[in-house]
């Protein structure tokens, strides 16, 4: 399985950079990476990170499809249907903004996990625009990053080669996840401290949750 954070981490490493430009892509990865401590101006915050990744219609030197994705922050809540902790991509999250620009739906519709799950199941295509960027601390390193996600106009599409990968805590298969994803999960509060309990919140709505 490719490193889905980056088919190539940098020009000085052994990975290949995802080529710059516009590529057809389909959403194929959704991995719950748990809760992580962060701080801003001395104030600690807890971020719930979800990795979302796309398979692209371009290949590396070995003929494997390139992947590109990122970690996105989710909003926690207690699901009133199940009484269990749950999450969604709030209207201010970057992934919610991506979904709105890609699909044209409103922020409230696309925030639920089931919306992203449908895009994955149906292999709904989009254009993934990739740009290369120098590392701010080391100019010898170059990374590829997602510049934008745009809707497909016309009949452009392609058939993904890999199966959908979804993972959350309690599932088997952690060791089979790509290295950088596994590393992020192992650094989570769930793994380093044994568990994480979100503060009780009254949900505004419920979701027929599809676990990923």
Coordinates of C-alpha atoms in Angstrom, one line a residue:
X1 CA 0.0 0.0 0.0
X2 CA 1.3 3.4 -0.9
X3 CA 2.0 6.2 1.7
X4 CA -1.3 8.0 1.3
X5 CA 0.0 11.2 2.8
X6 CA 2.3 11.6 0.0
X7 CA 3.5 9.3 -2.8
X8 CA 6.7 11.2 -2.4
X9 CA 7.7 13.0 0.8
X10 CA 10.5 15.1 -0.6
X11 CA 13.1 15.3 -3.4
X12 CA 15.9 14.1 -1.0
X13 CA 14.0 10.9 0.0
X14 CA 13.1 7.7 -1.7
X15 CA 9.4 8.7 -2.4
X16 CA 8.1 10.1 -5.6
X17 CA 6.4 13.5 -5.6
X18 CA 2.9 13.6 -6.9
X19 CA 3.2 15.5 -10.2
X20 CA 2.0 19.1 -10.2
X21 CA -1.2 20.0 -12.0
X22 CA -4.8 18.9 -12.3
X23 CA -5.6 15.2 -11.7
X24 CA -8.8 13.3 -11.6
X25 CA -9.3 11.9 -8.1
X26 CA -11.7 9.8 -6.1
X27 CA -12.1 9.8 -2.3
X28 CA -10.8 6.4 -1.0
X29 CA -9.4 6.9 2.5
X30 CA -11.0 7.9 5.7
X31 CA -9.0 7.1 8.9
X32 CA -9.8 8.3 12.4
X33 CA -6.4 9.3 13.8
X34 CA -7.8 10.2 17.3
X35 CA -7.4 13.2 19.5
X36 CA -4.2 15.2 19.8
X37 CA -3.1 18.0 22.1
X38 CA -2.2 21.3 20.5
X39 CA -1.6 24.8 21.9
X40 CA -2.0 28.3 20.7
X41 CA -0.6 31.3 22.5
X42 CA -0.1 29.1 25.6
X43 CA -3.7 27.7 25.6
X44 CA -4.0 24.0 25.1
X45 CA -6.6 22.7 22.7
X46 CA -7.6 19.1 21.7
X47 CA -8.0 18.4 18.0
X48 CA -9.8 15.3 16.6
X49 CA -7.9 14.5 13.4
X50 CA -9.3 12.5 10.5
X51 CA -7.2 11.6 7.5
X52 CA -9.0 11.9 4.2
X53 CA -7.2 10.8 1.0
X54 CA -7.8 10.6 -2.7
X55 CA -6.6 8.1 -5.3
X56 CA -5.4 10.0 -8.4
X57 CA -5.4 9.0 -12.1
X58 CA -1.6 9.2 -12.4
X59 CA 1.0 6.5 -11.5
X60 CA 4.4 6.3 -10.0
X61 CA 7.4 4.7 -11.6
X62 CA 6.2 1.3 -10.4
X63 CA 2.8 1.7 -12.0
X64 CA 1.0 2.2 -8.7
X65 CA -1.6 5.0 -8.4
X66 CA -0.5 8.1 -6.7
X67 CA -2.3 9.2 -3.5
X68 CA -2.8 12.5 -1.8
X69 CA -4.5 13.5 1.4
X70 CA -4.4 15.4 4.6
X71 CA -5.4 15.5 8.2
X72 CA -8.6 17.4 8.9
X73 CA -10.1 18.6 12.2
X74 CA -13.5 17.1 13.2
X75 CA -16.1 18.3 15.7
X76 CA -17.0 15.9 18.5
X77 CA -20.5 15.4 19.9
X78 CA -22.6 12.7 21.7
X79 CA -24.9 11.0 19.3
X80 CA -28.4 11.1 20.7
X81 CA -29.4 7.9 18.9
X82 CA -26.6 5.8 20.2
X83 CA -25.5 7.7 23.3
X84 CA -21.9 7.2 22.0
X85 CA -19.2 9.7 21.1
X86 CA -19.4 10.8 17.4
X87 CA -18.0 13.5 15.1
X88 CA -18.7 15.5 12.0
X89 CA -16.9 18.1 9.8
X90 CA -18.3 21.4 11.0
X91 CA -19.0 24.3 8.7
X92 CA -15.7 26.0 9.5
X93 CA -13.5 22.9 8.9
X94 CA -11.4 22.8 5.8
X95 CA -12.8 19.5 4.7
X96 CA -16.4 20.8 4.9
X97 CA -15.3 23.7 2.7
X98 CA -13.7 21.2 0.3
X99 CA -16.9 19.2 0.1
X100 CA -19.0 22.3 -0.5
X101 CA -16.8 23.5 -3.4
X102 CA -16.7 20.0 -4.8
X103 CA -20.3 19.0 -4.6
X104 CA -22.2 22.3 -4.4
X105 CA -24.2 21.2 -1.3
X106 CA -24.7 23.2 1.8
X107 CA -22.5 23.0 4.9
X108 CA -25.1 21.2 7.0
X109 CA -25.7 18.5 4.5
X110 CA -22.1 17.6 3.8
X111 CA -20.9 17.7 7.4
X112 CA -22.0 14.2 8.3
X113 CA -19.8 11.1 7.8
X114 CA -22.5 9.4 5.7
X115 CA -22.1 12.1 3.1
X116 CA -18.4 11.4 2.7
X117 CA -19.0 7.7 2.8
X118 CA -21.4 8.0 -0.1
X119 CA -18.8 9.8 -2.2
X120 CA -16.4 7.0 -1.4
X121 CA -18.8 4.2 -2.2
X122 CA -19.8 5.7 -5.5
X123 CA -16.2 6.8 -6.5
X124 CA -17.5 10.3 -7.3
X125 CA -14.7 12.0 -9.2
X126 CA -13.3 15.4 -8.7
X127 CA -10.3 17.4 -9.9
X128 CA -7.4 17.5 -7.4
X129 CA -5.0 20.3 -8.1
X130 CA -1.5 19.6 -6.9
X131 CA 1.3 22.1 -6.4
X132 CA 4.9 21.7 -5.2
X133 CA 6.2 23.7 -2.3
X134 CA 9.6 24.1 -0.6
X135 CA 10.0 23.2 3.0
X136 CA 10.1 26.5 4.9
X137 CA 12.9 25.2 7.1
X138 CA 14.9 23.3 4.5
X139 CA 14.8 24.5 0.9
X140 CA 16.4 21.2 -0.3
X141 CA 13.1 19.5 0.5
X142 CA 10.1 19.8 -1.7
X143 CA 6.6 18.6 -0.9
X144 CA 3.4 18.2 -3.0
X145 CA 0.3 19.7 -1.5
X146 CA -3.4 19.9 -2.4
X147 CA -4.1 23.4 -3.7
X148 CA -7.8 22.9 -4.4
X149 CA -10.5 20.3 -5.1
X150 CA -12.9 21.2 -7.9
X151 CA -16.0 19.5 -9.4
X152 CA -15.7 17.6 -12.6
X153 CA -17.4 19.2 -15.6
X154 CA -18.3 16.9 -18.4
X155 CA -17.8 13.1 -18.5
X156 CA -14.3 12.8 -17.1
X157 CA -14.0 9.8 -14.7
X158 CA -11.8 6.9 -14.0
X159 CA -12.0 3.6 -12.2
X160 CA -10.0 3.4 -9.0
X161 CA -7.6 0.5 -8.6
X162 CA -7.6 0.2 -4.8
X163 CA -10.4 -0.6 -2.4
X164 CA -11.8 1.9 0.1
X165 CA -9.8 2.0 3.3
X166 CA -11.7 3.1 6.4
X167 CA -10.4 2.7 10.0
X168 CA -11.4 3.8 13.5
X169 CA -10.4 2.7 17.0
X170 CA -11.5 -0.8 17.9
X171 CA -11.0 -2.1 14.4
X172 CA -8.2 -4.5 13.4
X173 CA -5.7 -3.5 10.8
X174 CA -3.7 -0.7 12.5
X175 CA -0.4 -2.3 11.5
X176 CA -1.4 -2.5 7.9
X177 CA -2.0 1.3 7.6
X178 CA 0.7 3.4 5.9
X179 CA 3.6 4.6 8.2
X180 CA 2.7 8.2 8.6
X181 CA -0.9 7.5 9.3
X182 CA 0.0 4.8 11.8
X183 CA 2.5 7.2 13.5
X184 CA -0.2 9.8 13.9
X185 CA -2.6 7.3 15.4
X186 CA 0.1 6.1 17.9
X187 CA 0.7 9.6 19.0
X188 CA -3.0 10.2 19.8
X189 CA -4.4 10.5 23.4
X190 CA -6.3 7.3 22.8
X191 CA -3.0 5.4 22.4
X192 CA -0.7 7.3 24.7
X193 CA -3.1 7.7 27.6
X194 CA -5.4 4.8 27.0
X195 CA -8.6 6.7 26.3
X196 CA -10.2 10.1 25.6
X197 CA -13.6 11.2 26.8
X198 CA -15.2 14.2 25.1
X199 CA -17.2 16.7 27.1
X200 CA -20.9 16.1 27.0
X201 CA -22.7 18.2 24.3
X202 CA -26.2 18.3 23.2
X203 CA -26.3 17.5 19.4
X204 CA -28.3 19.6 17.1
X205 CA -29.0 16.6 14.9
X206 CA -28.2 12.9 14.5
X207 CA -26.4 10.9 11.9
X208 CA -27.0 7.4 10.7
X209 CA -23.4 6.9 11.3
X210 CA -21.3 4.8 9.0
X211 CA -18.2 4.0 11.0
X212 CA -14.9 4.8 9.4

